[in-house]
Amino acid sequence: MTRMVRATRVWGNRCVWMPVLSAAVVVLCFTTGLLAQEPPDSARDSELDLPRVHVLATGGTISNTEGDRLTGEELVRGLPEAGPLARYTVEQFSNVASGAITLDQWIRMASRIHELFAGDDPPVGIIVTHGTDTMEETAYFLDLTLAWCRPVVVTGAMRRASMAGADGPANLLNSIRLALHGEAGRLGAVVLMNDEIFPAREVVKVHTSRMNAFEAPGVGPVGVADPDSVVLSRHVGVRECGAAAFDLQGIDELPRVEIIHAHLGADGALIRAAVEAGARGIVLASVGRGGSTPDQFAALREAREAGVVVVRSSRTGAGRVPVGSGARDELAGAILGAGDLTPPKARILLMLALTLTSDPDELRDLFLRH
Ligand code: ASP
């Protein structure tokens, strides 16, 4: 459901037209922010001139209060500073913890964003409010399926809306400022948290609770939301517009791809179980630069022989597993490396890549390009 929302408390409905009230009560209403009246025509006209930002709310800590969840509409309404900047349409896509977002919802979210930008009166930008736990995954999925050079900003909060020092309002306001930045569309989908703007491909959550929980290792932020202005880095490449890296049209299901961790003493049972469960791809969160235990390696070879695509990423958190494999083993060439993609992101790329091809050379090419 999409609703037009004014980000202000002043024009609410609480004390409309109360001519009998004494001047003292009116003054009281003013000082408490409760005086409600329809905006004058001039205010309405100037409001119509404002660009429109669409907020797609999915839930997460930014919405959480003690035992309840705020709606997207309430988040925007609770941000009076946003009122003069834009008009807002708000859509409650879901209201769940981010671990509960499904692949099916990803497809619908990407299609909805496409539909909004392709419409007659497209918003200048879209903000997705989202739980932080899987925010980096949703951002990368949207980035790979985005066809428009218009900003898509994924944001959330580390502190619940009801906590002292809640960061949600600042993150949402900064996301609006970013969505209104004339050049933000060239960034692709981004994550904005704690005044910093991160590219979807590189961003990772690196802390369970701190405000500075997001980083883009080896790359850094692509911009900052400073108090005076939103500043984008000069070195960010210009994105090609008009075609998504992966077109979801006609796709209503993503192939099953599992992530399996390598660690000392791991046997191949989970890899064999993934194949048994129908996985079309397996991403190994390898030790170091592609390594696993001997039994995991044997199970990966069986998986390959059964036609399952295997990609090796690293559990280290930084550095590459060369895409062209580089692995010194008989499967080199049949097993891909994830480059510098984290295991969850390698999984997303593999799911999307498998909607196009299972050919190892074509898959390698897709991993090199994305
Ligand atoms: N559990 C929350 C979620 O990801 C955490 C957050 O939003 O920070 O939905």
Coordinates of C-alpha atoms and ligand atoms in Angstrom, one line a residue:
M1 CA 0.0 0.0 0.0
T2 CA 1.4 3.4 -1.0
R3 CA 0.5 6.5 1.0
M4 CA 1.5 10.1 0.4
V5 CA 2.9 11.3 3.7
R6 CA 4.0 14.7 4.9
A7 CA 7.1 14.5 7.1
T8 CA 5.8 17.0 9.6
R9 CA 3.9 16.9 12.8
V10 CA 2.6 20.4 12.5
W11 CA -0.1 19.6 10.0
G12 CA -1.7 16.7 11.9
N13 CA -5.3 16.6 12.7
R14 CA -5.3 17.1 16.4
C15 CA -6.6 20.6 17.1
V16 CA -8.3 21.6 13.8
W17 CA -10.3 24.8 13.9
M18 CA -11.0 25.5 17.5
P19 CA -12.3 29.0 17.3
V20 CA -13.8 28.9 20.8
L21 CA -10.5 28.2 22.4
S22 CA -8.8 31.0 24.2
A23 CA -5.7 32.5 22.9
A24 CA -3.8 30.9 25.8
V25 CA -4.7 27.4 24.6
V26 CA -3.7 28.3 21.0
V27 CA -0.3 29.5 22.3
L28 CA 0.0 26.3 24.2
C29 CA -0.8 24.3 21.1
F30 CA 1.9 26.2 19.2
T31 CA 4.6 25.7 21.7
T32 CA 3.9 22.0 22.0
G33 CA 3.8 21.5 18.2
L34 CA 0.2 20.3 18.3
L35 CA -1.5 23.2 16.5
A36 CA -3.0 21.7 13.5
Q37 CA -4.3 23.4 10.5
E38 CA -4.4 22.8 6.8
P39 CA -1.3 24.3 5.1
P40 CA -2.0 27.6 3.4
D41 CA -2.4 27.3 -0.4
S42 CA 1.0 28.8 -1.0
A43 CA 2.5 26.1 1.1
R44 CA 0.6 23.4 -0.7
D45 CA 1.8 24.8 -4.1
S46 CA 5.4 24.9 -3.1
E47 CA 5.0 21.4 -1.7
L48 CA 3.8 20.2 -5.1
D49 CA 7.0 21.6 -6.6
L50 CA 9.1 19.4 -4.4
P51 CA 10.7 16.2 -5.8
R52 CA 9.2 13.0 -4.7
V53 CA 11.1 10.4 -2.7
H54 CA 9.6 6.9 -2.3
V55 CA 10.2 5.0 0.9
L56 CA 9.8 1.3 0.8
A57 CA 9.8 0.1 4.4
T58 CA 10.6 -3.5 5.2
G59 CA 11.1 -3.5 9.0
G60 CA 14.3 -4.1 11.0
T61 CA 15.7 -2.3 14.0
I62 CA 15.0 1.1 12.5
S63 CA 11.3 0.3 13.0
N64 CA 11.6 -1.5 16.4
T65 CA 10.2 0.0 19.6
E66 CA 9.7 -1.9 22.8
G67 CA 7.5 -4.8 21.7
D68 CA 6.2 -3.1 18.6
R69 CA 7.2 -2.0 15.1
L70 CA 6.7 1.4 13.6
T71 CA 5.4 1.6 10.1
G72 CA 7.3 3.4 7.3
E73 CA 4.7 6.1 7.4
E74 CA 5.5 6.7 11.1
L75 CA 9.2 6.8 10.4
V76 CA 8.7 9.6 7.8
R77 CA 6.1 11.4 9.9
G78 CA 8.5 11.4 12.8
L79 CA 11.1 13.3 10.8
P80 CA 10.0 16.9 10.6
E81 CA 13.4 18.0 9.2
A82 CA 12.5 16.0 6.0
G83 CA 9.4 18.0 5.3
P84 CA 10.9 20.9 3.5
L85 CA 13.1 18.7 1.4
A86 CA 10.7 16.5 -0.6
R87 CA 7.3 15.0 -1.0
Y88 CA 7.1 11.4 0.2
T89 CA 5.2 8.3 -0.8
V90 CA 5.6 5.4 1.6
E91 CA 5.0 1.8 1.0
Q92 CA 4.9 -0.9 3.7
F93 CA 6.6 -3.7 1.8
S94 CA 6.9 -5.9 4.9
N95 CA 7.6 -5.3 8.6
V96 CA 10.0 -8.0 9.6
A97 CA 13.5 -8.6 10.9
S98 CA 15.8 -8.7 7.9
G99 CA 16.6 -12.4 8.5
A100 CA 13.0 -13.1 7.5
I101 CA 13.2 -11.5 4.1
T102 CA 12.8 -14.2 1.5
L103 CA 14.2 -14.7 -2.0
D104 CA 10.7 -14.3 -3.3
Q105 CA 10.5 -10.9 -1.7
W106 CA 13.8 -9.9 -3.2
I107 CA 12.3 -10.6 -6.7
R108 CA 9.2 -8.6 -5.8
M109 CA 11.2 -5.8 -4.3
A110 CA 13.4 -5.4 -7.4
S111 CA 10.3 -5.6 -9.7
R112 CA 8.6 -3.0 -7.6
I113 CA 11.5 -0.6 -7.8
H114 CA 11.7 -1.2 -11.6
E115 CA 7.9 -0.5 -11.8
L116 CA 8.2 2.7 -9.8
F117 CA 11.1 4.1 -11.8
A118 CA 9.5 3.1 -15.1
G119 CA 6.2 4.8 -14.2
D120 CA 4.8 8.1 -15.6
D121 CA 5.8 10.1 -12.5
P122 CA 8.9 8.3 -11.2
P123 CA 10.3 9.3 -7.8
V124 CA 13.7 10.9 -7.9
G125 CA 15.0 8.2 -5.6
I126 CA 13.9 5.2 -3.5
I127 CA 14.9 4.5 0.1
V128 CA 14.6 1.0 1.4
T129 CA 14.5 0.8 5.2
H130 CA 15.8 -2.6 6.2
G131 CA 17.2 -4.6 9.1
T132 CA 20.9 -4.3 9.2
D133 CA 21.7 -8.1 9.6
T134 CA 21.1 -8.8 5.9
M135 CA 21.1 -5.3 4.5
E136 CA 24.3 -5.9 2.5
E137 CA 22.7 -8.9 0.8
T138 CA 19.6 -7.0 -0.2
A139 CA 21.6 -4.0 -1.4
Y140 CA 23.8 -6.2 -3.6
F141 CA 20.8 -8.1 -5.1
L142 CA 19.1 -4.8 -5.9
D143 CA 22.4 -3.4 -7.3
L144 CA 22.7 -6.4 -9.7
T145 CA 19.1 -6.2 -10.8
L146 CA 18.7 -2.4 -11.1
A147 CA 18.2 -0.9 -14.5
W148 CA 17.9 2.8 -13.7
C149 CA 20.4 5.5 -13.0
R150 CA 18.3 6.7 -10.1
P151 CA 19.3 6.4 -6.5
V152 CA 18.4 3.4 -4.4
V153 CA 19.5 3.8 -0.8
V154 CA 19.3 1.0 1.7
T155 CA 19.3 2.2 5.3
G156 CA 18.4 1.1 8.8
A157 CA 19.5 1.5 12.4
M158 CA 21.7 -0.1 14.9
R159 CA 19.6 1.2 17.8
R160 CA 15.9 0.7 18.2
A161 CA 13.6 3.7 17.5
S162 CA 12.8 3.8 21.3
M163 CA 16.4 3.7 22.5
A164 CA 18.3 6.8 23.6
G165 CA 20.5 8.0 20.8
A166 CA 18.6 6.0 18.2
D167 CA 20.4 6.4 14.8
G168 CA 17.4 5.6 12.6
P169 CA 16.1 9.2 12.1
A170 CA 19.6 10.5 11.1
N171 CA 20.1 7.6 8.8
L172 CA 16.8 8.1 7.1
L173 CA 17.3 11.9 6.8
N174 CA 20.7 11.4 5.3
S175 CA 19.3 8.8 2.9
I176 CA 16.7 11.4 1.8
R177 CA 19.5 13.9 1.3
L178 CA 21.4 11.4 -0.7
A179 CA 18.4 10.4 -2.8
L180 CA 18.0 14.1 -3.7
H181 CA 21.7 14.4 -4.7
G182 CA 21.9 14.9 -8.5
E183 CA 24.7 12.4 -9.0
A184 CA 23.7 9.6 -6.6
G185 CA 22.1 7.6 -9.3
R186 CA 25.5 6.7 -10.8
L187 CA 26.4 4.8 -7.6
G188 CA 24.0 2.0 -8.2
A189 CA 22.4 0.7 -5.0
V190 CA 24.2 1.9 -1.9
V191 CA 24.0 1.4 1.9
L192 CA 23.9 4.5 4.0
M193 CA 24.7 4.1 7.7
N194 CA 26.3 6.3 10.3
D195 CA 26.8 9.2 7.9
E196 CA 28.7 7.0 5.4
I197 CA 27.7 5.8 2.0
F198 CA 28.9 2.3 0.9
P199 CA 28.8 0.6 -2.4
A200 CA 26.5 -2.5 -2.4
R201 CA 29.1 -4.8 -3.7
E202 CA 31.7 -4.2 -1.0
V203 CA 29.6 -3.2 2.1
V204 CA 29.7 -5.6 5.0
K205 CA 28.3 -5.5 8.6
V206 CA 31.4 -5.9 10.8
H207 CA 30.0 -5.4 14.3
T208 CA 26.9 -6.7 16.0
S209 CA 26.0 -3.6 17.9
R210 CA 28.2 -0.5 17.3
M211 CA 26.9 2.5 15.3
N212 CA 29.9 2.2 13.0
A213 CA 28.9 -1.4 12.2
F214 CA 29.4 -1.0 8.4
E215 CA 32.5 -0.9 6.3
A216 CA 33.6 -1.5 2.8
P217 CA 37.0 -3.3 3.3
G218 CA 39.7 -2.3 0.9
V219 CA 37.5 0.3 -0.7
G220 CA 36.0 2.6 1.9
P221 CA 32.9 4.6 1.7
V222 CA 31.9 6.2 -1.7
G223 CA 30.7 9.3 0.0
V224 CA 29.7 10.9 3.3
A225 CA 26.6 12.8 4.5
D226 CA 28.2 15.7 6.3
P227 CA 26.1 18.3 8.2
D228 CA 26.4 20.8 5.4
S229 CA 26.2 18.6 2.3
V230 CA 26.3 15.1 1.0
V231 CA 29.7 14.6 -0.7
L232 CA 30.4 11.8 -3.2
S233 CA 33.9 10.5 -3.9
R234 CA 35.4 11.7 -7.1
H235 CA 36.8 8.3 -8.0
V236 CA 33.5 6.4 -8.2
G237 CA 32.9 5.1 -11.7
V238 CA 30.0 6.1 -13.8
R239 CA 27.4 3.4 -14.0
E240 CA 25.9 2.3 -17.3
C241 CA 22.3 3.1 -17.4
G242 CA 19.4 1.4 -19.1
A243 CA 20.1 -2.3 -18.6
A244 CA 20.2 -4.3 -15.5
A245 CA 23.1 -6.7 -15.0
F246 CA 20.5 -9.4 -14.5
D247 CA 17.0 -8.9 -15.9
L248 CA 14.4 -10.5 -13.6
Q249 CA 11.6 -10.4 -16.1
G250 CA 10.0 -13.8 -16.3
I251 CA 11.9 -15.1 -13.3
D252 CA 9.8 -16.0 -10.3
E253 CA 12.3 -18.3 -8.5
L254 CA 16.0 -18.3 -7.9
P255 CA 18.1 -21.4 -8.1
R256 CA 19.1 -23.0 -4.8
V257 CA 22.7 -22.1 -3.8
E258 CA 24.1 -23.1 -0.4
I259 CA 27.1 -21.7 1.5
I260 CA 29.2 -24.3 3.2
H261 CA 31.9 -23.3 5.7
A262 CA 35.4 -24.8 5.7
H263 CA 37.0 -25.4 9.0
L264 CA 39.4 -27.9 10.6
G265 CA 37.8 -31.3 10.8
A266 CA 34.9 -30.6 8.5
D267 CA 33.8 -33.5 6.5
G268 CA 31.9 -33.5 3.2
A269 CA 28.5 -34.3 4.8
L270 CA 27.0 -30.9 4.4
I271 CA 28.2 -30.6 0.8
R272 CA 26.6 -33.9 0.0
A273 CA 23.5 -32.9 1.8
A274 CA 23.3 -29.7 -0.2
V275 CA 23.5 -31.6 -3.5
E276 CA 20.9 -34.0 -2.1
A277 CA 18.6 -31.1 -1.3
G278 CA 18.7 -29.9 -4.9
A279 CA 21.4 -27.2 -4.8
R280 CA 22.4 -26.0 -8.2
G281 CA 25.4 -24.2 -6.8
I282 CA 27.6 -24.4 -3.7
V283 CA 29.7 -21.5 -2.4
L284 CA 32.5 -22.7 -0.2
A285 CA 33.5 -20.2 2.5
S286 CA 37.0 -21.5 2.2
V287 CA 39.9 -21.3 4.6
G288 CA 42.4 -18.8 3.2
R289 CA 42.5 -18.5 -0.5
G290 CA 40.3 -21.4 -1.6
G291 CA 41.2 -24.2 0.8
S292 CA 39.1 -26.9 2.4
T293 CA 39.6 -30.2 4.2
P294 CA 40.4 -33.3 2.0
D295 CA 36.9 -34.7 2.5
Q296 CA 35.2 -31.4 1.7
F297 CA 37.3 -31.3 -1.5
A298 CA 36.2 -34.9 -2.4
A299 CA 32.6 -33.9 -1.8
L300 CA 33.0 -30.8 -4.0
R301 CA 34.4 -32.9 -6.8
E302 CA 31.4 -35.2 -6.5
A303 CA 29.1 -32.1 -6.6
R304 CA 30.9 -30.9 -9.8
E305 CA 30.4 -34.3 -11.3
A306 CA 26.7 -34.1 -10.5
G307 CA 26.5 -30.8 -12.4
V308 CA 26.5 -28.5 -9.4
V309 CA 28.5 -25.3 -9.9
V310 CA 31.1 -24.7 -7.2
V311 CA 32.5 -21.3 -6.2
R312 CA 35.2 -20.9 -3.7
S313 CA 35.1 -17.7 -1.7
S314 CA 37.0 -17.0 1.5
R315 CA 36.0 -16.8 5.1
T316 CA 38.9 -14.4 5.9
G317 CA 36.9 -11.2 5.2
A318 CA 39.4 -9.6 2.8
G319 CA 41.4 -10.5 -0.3
R320 CA 40.7 -12.5 -3.4
V321 CA 40.2 -16.1 -4.4
P322 CA 41.1 -15.8 -8.1
V323 CA 38.1 -16.2 -10.3
G324 CA 40.0 -18.2 -12.9
S325 CA 40.4 -20.6 -10.0
G326 CA 44.2 -20.5 -9.5
A327 CA 43.6 -23.6 -7.4
R328 CA 46.4 -26.1 -7.7
D329 CA 44.1 -29.1 -8.1
E330 CA 42.5 -31.3 -10.7
L331 CA 39.3 -29.3 -10.5
A332 CA 41.0 -26.1 -11.6
G333 CA 38.9 -24.7 -14.4
A334 CA 35.8 -26.5 -13.2
I335 CA 35.7 -24.6 -9.9
L336 CA 35.4 -20.9 -9.9
G337 CA 36.9 -18.4 -7.4
A338 CA 34.7 -15.6 -6.1
G339 CA 37.3 -12.9 -6.5
D340 CA 36.9 -10.5 -3.5
L341 CA 33.2 -11.2 -3.0
T342 CA 32.2 -12.3 0.4
P343 CA 30.5 -15.7 0.6
P344 CA 26.9 -14.3 0.9
K345 CA 27.5 -12.0 -2.1
A346 CA 29.1 -14.8 -4.1
R347 CA 26.0 -16.7 -3.5
I348 CA 23.8 -13.9 -4.7
L349 CA 25.8 -13.5 -7.9
L350 CA 25.8 -17.3 -8.5
M351 CA 22.0 -17.5 -8.0
L352 CA 21.5 -14.7 -10.6
A353 CA 24.2 -16.0 -12.9
L354 CA 22.6 -19.5 -12.9
T355 CA 19.4 -17.9 -14.2
L356 CA 21.4 -17.2 -17.4
T357 CA 23.8 -20.1 -17.8
S358 CA 25.5 -23.1 -16.3
D359 CA 28.4 -22.9 -18.7
P360 CA 31.7 -22.6 -16.7
D361 CA 33.3 -20.1 -19.1
E362 CA 30.2 -17.9 -19.1
L363 CA 30.0 -18.1 -15.3
R364 CA 33.6 -17.2 -15.0
D365 CA 33.0 -14.2 -17.3
L366 CA 30.1 -13.1 -15.1
F367 CA 32.2 -13.4 -12.0
L368 CA 34.9 -11.3 -13.6
R369 CA 32.5 -8.6 -14.6
H370 CA 30.5 -8.3 -11.4
Ligands
ASP1 N1 17.6 -7.9 13.8 C1 17.6 -6.7 13.1 C2 17.3 -7.0 11.6 O1 18.2 -7.2 10.8 C3 18.8 -6.0 13.3 C4 18.8 -4.6 12.7 O2 18.0 -4.1 12.0 O3 19.8 -3.9 13.0 O4 16.2 -6.9 11.2

